[in-house]
XYZ file of C-alpha atoms in Angstrom:
384
model
C -39.671 -9.679 39.760
C -38.762 -13.340 39.228
C -35.236 -12.759 40.534
C -36.726 -11.046 43.645
C -39.074 -13.970 44.291
C -36.206 -16.452 44.037
C -34.151 -14.390 46.466
C -37.020 -14.277 48.973
C -37.580 -18.009 48.609
C -33.905 -18.732 49.257
C -33.890 -16.501 52.335
C -36.858 -18.343 53.944
C -36.415 -21.630 55.811
C -39.217 -23.439 53.951
C -36.825 -25.032 51.479
C -34.962 -26.818 54.258
C -37.997 -29.040 55.036
C -39.055 -32.022 52.898
C -42.432 -31.232 51.338
C -43.444 -34.929 51.509
C -42.353 -35.971 54.997
C -41.966 -32.640 56.791
C -38.488 -33.739 57.820
C -35.337 -31.663 57.622
C -33.360 -32.064 54.392
C -30.026 -33.502 55.459
C -28.808 -35.568 52.473
C -28.107 -34.975 48.815
C -29.057 -37.645 46.236
C -26.193 -37.839 43.775
C -28.248 -39.578 41.056
C -31.267 -37.253 41.233
C -29.152 -34.228 42.170
C -31.573 -32.982 44.798
C -31.654 -32.672 48.604
C -33.727 -35.317 50.500
C -34.636 -36.177 54.083
C -33.782 -39.397 55.937
C -37.209 -40.854 55.137
C -36.745 -40.197 51.418
C -33.432 -42.070 51.509
C -35.250 -45.307 52.388
C -38.016 -44.702 49.865
C -38.362 -46.924 46.821
C -37.522 -44.190 44.290
C -34.096 -43.740 45.877
C -33.252 -47.425 46.068
C -29.518 -48.019 45.523
C -28.862 -44.286 45.078
C -25.752 -42.663 46.505
C -26.116 -39.931 49.099
C -23.827 -37.269 50.458
C -24.222 -34.906 53.396
C -25.813 -31.613 52.419
C -22.791 -29.592 53.583
C -20.386 -31.725 51.562
C -22.539 -31.475 48.420
C -22.899 -27.727 48.893
C -19.152 -27.282 49.276
C -18.451 -29.353 46.162
C -21.097 -27.628 44.064
C -20.020 -24.199 45.222
C -16.533 -24.928 43.994
C -17.967 -25.978 40.635
C -20.105 -22.860 40.498
C -17.165 -20.689 41.478
C -15.151 -22.222 38.660
C -18.036 -21.612 36.245
C -18.419 -18.064 37.588
C -14.715 -17.419 37.111
C -15.006 -18.651 33.536
C -18.011 -16.375 32.975
C -16.106 -13.387 34.382
C -13.133 -14.222 32.167
C -15.446 -14.408 29.160
C -17.026 -11.099 30.160
C -13.586 -9.521 30.522
C -12.555 -10.968 27.146
C -15.724 -9.687 25.486
C -15.249 -6.256 27.052
C -11.650 -6.234 25.779
C -12.843 -7.261 22.313
C -15.505 -4.532 22.460
C -12.786 -2.001 23.293
C -10.677 -3.230 20.372
C -13.694 -3.054 18.059
C -14.429 0.516 19.133
C -10.764 1.404 18.658
C -10.853 -0.303 15.254
C -13.906 1.703 14.177
C -12.069 4.935 15.012
C -8.900 3.683 13.338
C -10.850 2.767 10.188
C -12.152 6.330 10.037
C -8.647 7.725 10.570
C -7.232 5.345 7.941
C -9.898 6.281 5.413
C -9.373 10.033 5.910
C -5.596 9.752 5.722
C -5.756 7.461 2.695
C -8.166 9.817 0.936
C -5.768 12.697 1.595
C -2.890 10.697 0.121
C -4.975 9.684 -2.904
C -5.817 13.327 -3.573
C -2.154 14.272 -3.125
C -0.965 11.559 -5.527
C -3.552 12.446 -8.155
C -2.714 16.136 -7.769
C 0.848 15.262 -8.731
C -0.408 13.339 -11.755
C -2.795 16.128 -12.683
C 0.013 18.673 -12.379
C 2.230 16.539 -14.593
C -0.540 16.310 -17.205
C -1.189 20.042 -16.965
C 2.523 20.736 -17.457
C 2.656 18.375 -20.434
C -0.470 19.966 -21.915
C 1.044 23.428 -21.488
C 4.400 22.363 -22.976
C 2.702 20.692 -25.955
C 0.477 23.700 -26.663
C 3.478 26.024 -26.261
C 5.405 23.999 -28.855
C 2.374 24.137 -31.156
C 2.092 27.927 -30.808
C 5.827 28.349 -31.388
C 5.585 26.347 -34.601
C 2.513 28.390 -35.559
C 4.454 31.634 -35.089
C 7.432 30.239 -36.992
C 5.294 29.123 -39.925
C 3.341 32.384 -39.960
C 6.612 34.343 -39.904
C 7.934 32.257 -42.806
C 4.706 32.846 -44.755
C 4.907 36.542 -44.021
C 8.461 36.680 -45.419
C 7.350 34.749 -48.493
C 4.407 37.108 -48.934
C 6.666 40.154 -48.707
C 9.015 38.590 -51.262
C 6.253 37.727 -53.694
C 4.643 41.154 -53.255
C 7.934 42.726 -54.369
C 8.005 40.524 -57.473
C 4.352 41.227 -58.210
C 4.960 44.967 -57.895
C 7.983 44.783 -60.222
C 6.094 42.700 -62.774
C 3.090 45.027 -62.660
C 5.323 48.028 -63.253
C 7.040 46.357 -66.238
C 3.668 45.340 -67.697
C 2.345 48.911 -67.467
C 5.476 50.304 -69.115
C 5.289 47.727 -71.887
C 1.595 48.447 -72.477
C 2.428 52.199 -72.727
C 5.158 51.453 -75.274
C 2.687 49.583 -77.443
C 0.521 52.726 -77.575
C 3.376 55.087 -78.488
C 3.871 56.488 -82.052
C 6.137 54.619 -84.349
C 9.220 56.798 -83.957
C 9.061 56.726 -80.127
C 8.327 53.031 -80.176
C 11.380 52.261 -82.278
C 13.598 54.477 -80.135
C 12.459 52.903 -76.825
C 12.042 49.353 -78.135
C 15.508 47.997 -77.213
C 15.221 49.121 -73.586
C 11.607 48.010 -73.252
C 12.440 44.630 -74.757
C 15.366 44.208 -72.398
C 13.179 44.984 -69.358
C 10.450 42.629 -70.554
C 12.935 39.792 -70.983
C 14.521 40.106 -67.559
C 14.173 36.682 -65.904
C 11.627 36.660 -63.110
C 11.622 33.781 -60.567
C 8.653 31.435 -60.769
C 7.733 31.482 -57.092
C 6.122 28.322 -55.585
C 4.322 27.396 -52.365
C 7.097 26.294 -49.958
C 7.018 22.708 -48.647
C 6.553 22.100 -44.928
C 4.517 25.224 -44.598
C 1.678 23.648 -42.597
C 1.545 22.686 -38.915
C 2.851 19.178 -38.197
C -0.443 18.088 -36.654
C 0.616 14.457 -36.345
C 3.613 15.516 -34.281
C 1.258 16.762 -31.570
C -1.745 14.458 -31.833
C -0.159 11.205 -33.016
C -0.048 8.710 -30.106
C -0.394 11.668 -27.767
C -1.563 9.648 -24.767
C 1.080 6.980 -25.309
C 3.884 9.538 -25.525
C 2.659 11.246 -22.356
C 2.498 7.851 -20.629
C 6.091 7.125 -21.668
C 7.193 10.477 -20.250
C 5.221 9.757 -17.089
C 7.412 6.718 -16.461
C 10.314 9.071 -15.802
C 8.579 10.549 -12.762
C 6.700 7.473 -11.541
C 8.458 5.044 -9.236
C 7.586 1.361 -9.030
C 8.311 -0.688 -5.940
C 8.373 -4.489 -6.239
C 7.359 -4.750 -2.576
C 4.700 -2.654 -0.823
C 4.522 -2.629 2.989
C 1.248 -3.439 4.727
C 0.702 -0.999 7.655
C -2.047 -3.256 9.043
C 0.653 -5.801 9.984
C 3.136 -3.331 11.492
C 4.031 -3.531 15.181
C 2.722 -0.428 17.028
C 6.299 0.843 17.434
C 6.893 0.812 13.685
C 5.951 3.745 11.463
C 5.286 3.024 7.799
C 5.737 5.950 5.394
C 2.834 7.316 3.373
C 4.200 5.773 0.179
C 4.408 2.385 1.982
C 8.090 1.899 1.157
C 9.887 2.880 4.379
C 9.678 1.558 7.943
C 10.978 3.495 10.953
C 11.108 2.691 14.664
C 9.673 4.726 17.534
C 9.894 4.125 21.297
C 6.316 5.326 21.659
C 3.678 2.824 20.614
C 0.975 4.114 18.307
C -2.658 3.606 19.461
C -3.411 0.917 16.875
C -6.044 -1.830 17.065
C -4.724 -5.276 17.940
C -6.057 -6.876 14.756
C -5.094 -10.515 14.023
C -2.713 -9.515 11.216
C -0.575 -7.240 13.397
C 2.680 -8.178 15.163
C 2.518 -7.581 18.903
C 5.962 -8.691 20.155
C 8.467 -8.520 17.315
C 8.893 -5.100 15.661
C 8.099 -6.442 12.202
C 5.960 -5.535 9.210
C 4.974 -7.686 6.236
C 4.581 -6.853 2.582
C 1.052 -6.342 1.327
C 1.296 -9.180 -1.213
C 2.822 -12.616 -0.991
C 4.304 -15.028 -3.525
C 3.202 -18.571 -4.271
C 5.020 -19.124 -7.560
C 7.723 -17.611 -9.784
C 10.552 -15.397 -8.602
C 11.083 -11.828 -7.505
C 13.840 -9.634 -6.084
C 13.922 -6.388 -4.149
C 16.618 -4.114 -2.753
C 16.438 -2.697 0.762
C 18.371 0.384 1.772
C 19.677 -0.105 5.306
C 20.533 3.592 5.833
C 22.950 2.773 8.666
C 20.371 1.063 10.890
C 22.158 -0.551 13.841
C 19.612 -3.299 14.444
C 17.598 -4.850 11.652
C 16.380 -8.076 10.114
C 14.743 -8.813 6.776
C 13.750 -11.765 4.647
C 10.635 -13.839 3.984
C 8.160 -15.823 6.050
C 5.058 -17.905 5.450
C 1.536 -16.499 5.526
C 0.550 -18.959 8.266
C 3.442 -18.079 10.584
C 2.292 -16.870 13.997
C 2.509 -13.093 14.351
C 1.366 -12.919 17.969
C 3.698 -13.777 20.847
C 7.266 -15.007 20.543
C 6.696 -17.903 18.159
C 7.335 -15.961 14.960
C 11.093 -16.521 14.747
C 10.990 -20.193 15.725
C 10.147 -21.577 12.263
C 9.323 -20.663 8.662
C 11.545 -17.575 8.649
C 14.407 -17.119 6.170
C 16.339 -13.943 6.935
C 19.605 -12.104 7.475
C 20.139 -9.916 10.499
C 22.398 -7.310 12.000
C 21.741 -7.477 15.740
C 24.603 -6.461 18.052
C 22.189 -6.402 21.008
C 20.918 -9.964 20.404
C 17.278 -8.863 20.450
C 16.127 -10.626 17.294
C 17.465 -14.117 17.911
C 18.994 -14.850 14.501
C 21.936 -17.101 13.674
C 22.340 -15.557 10.225
C 24.140 -12.303 10.980
C 25.894 -9.945 8.560
C 28.324 -7.082 8.907
C 27.077 -3.638 9.883
C 28.536 -1.549 7.083
C 26.081 -2.709 4.413
C 24.407 0.050 2.458
C 21.869 -2.214 0.798
C 20.683 -5.805 0.815
C 19.162 -7.548 -2.195
C 16.680 -10.335 -1.538
C 16.079 -12.850 -4.322
C 13.196 -15.289 -3.906
C 12.738 -18.241 -6.264
C 9.580 -19.886 -4.996
C 9.563 -22.753 -7.488
C 13.123 -23.848 -6.719
C 12.743 -23.137 -2.992
C 15.654 -20.730 -2.621
C 16.033 -17.409 -0.829
C 19.348 -15.634 -1.338
C 20.720 -12.414 0.103
C 23.485 -10.355 -1.516
C 25.159 -6.965 -1.412
C 24.045 -5.192 -4.626
C 26.899 -2.680 -4.315
C 29.579 -5.332 -4.975
C 27.335 -8.334 -5.869
C 28.771 -10.347 -2.971
C 26.564 -13.227 -1.796
C 25.657 -12.988 1.890
C 23.640 -16.142 2.438
C 21.382 -18.634 0.637
C 18.582 -20.761 2.082
C 17.234 -23.847 0.327
C 13.857 -25.280 1.291
C 10.519 -26.409 -0.152
C 7.735 -23.854 -0.093
C 4.161 -25.062 0.295
C 2.595 -21.888 1.700
C 2.354 -18.331 0.413
C 5.549 -16.455 1.247
C 5.609 -12.803 2.364
C 8.591 -10.433 2.558
C 9.067 -9.104 6.082
C 11.130 -6.290 7.641
C 12.233 -5.618 11.214
C 13.856 -2.399 12.417
C 14.900 -1.462 15.967
C 16.873 1.691 15.189
C 14.887 4.818 16.118
C 17.134 7.057 14.013
C 17.653 5.092 10.807
C 14.973 3.461 8.688
C 14.685 0.635 6.174
C 13.519 1.488 2.666
C 12.429 -0.733 -0.205
C 14.089 0.831 -3.229
C 12.094 1.506 -6.420
C 13.066 -0.054 -9.727
C 13.257 1.566 -13.153
C 10.360 0.669 -15.413
């Protein structure tokens, strides 16, 4: 209603007449910022004020308003773009959560299966020992039953001899005495007859954990998919980065690269030292190294400073002066934050490729760039 009244008021000619002097408004008072008539110009309240023609003031103010309107439209467009990114981010968060949950279940299924296999193998070994010990006891029982039967028979015969008449006794005495004096083994309970309980229960969890190390891989560097350029695909185990011509529909979050096809590690370093090996896998265009946490990831400023890297780039797309030969199988990166050195070597023959010396003051992140749509870069696991 208010907007309608203002529109009607603007469309009427009443505002073009001075309410005090009933004269046409022809001038604009610069100090008071209001239109006035010729009589008002000579009035005391406008003494020494500057005036401009109405048309000139209107033209100037319209330009200012147009500039302000343009700014408002730009802000509206920016806010609408941000809204679109937020809506895309909400959907991506849901997709991320579902995919991550699936991977968590898959990883724990593998662990559960390993534990089930270990449980089965341990119980199988226990039952095999049980059968072995029971079989041994059965053999011992059969042996001792034979001796008991023989002894019982001899005892009965001897007792019968003692009841015989004197003549029979004396006739049979030598044979009876010989049978009674036959040496009989003094059978004993065999040692080691019981189950080795401690073999199965002693440090059971620790021993399973040690075995688990044989199937579990540890990577010194984990890739952060939230930083990956939309043309990069990070594997589910967060160790491999591949290139695709088709951009993924990912939100343009502040952490993500938008020009350079790069991805950062999920954790940075601000002290100590660390090394990691990267399998090149025949990629024909790649770059890897370290950069600072504060380095700009948007636009083309990333490679201008605070990047220490080696590159193979026959197409000159990555803008690096530190190039290496193509036939590398692997590259080892060694970062010593405290001494300010980053060195690159070939772990196959231990040949040094390049060393940078600097002074680190910011957190340093490993980064990887791959422009080969066939071959990928992989951070290799280390043996625990």
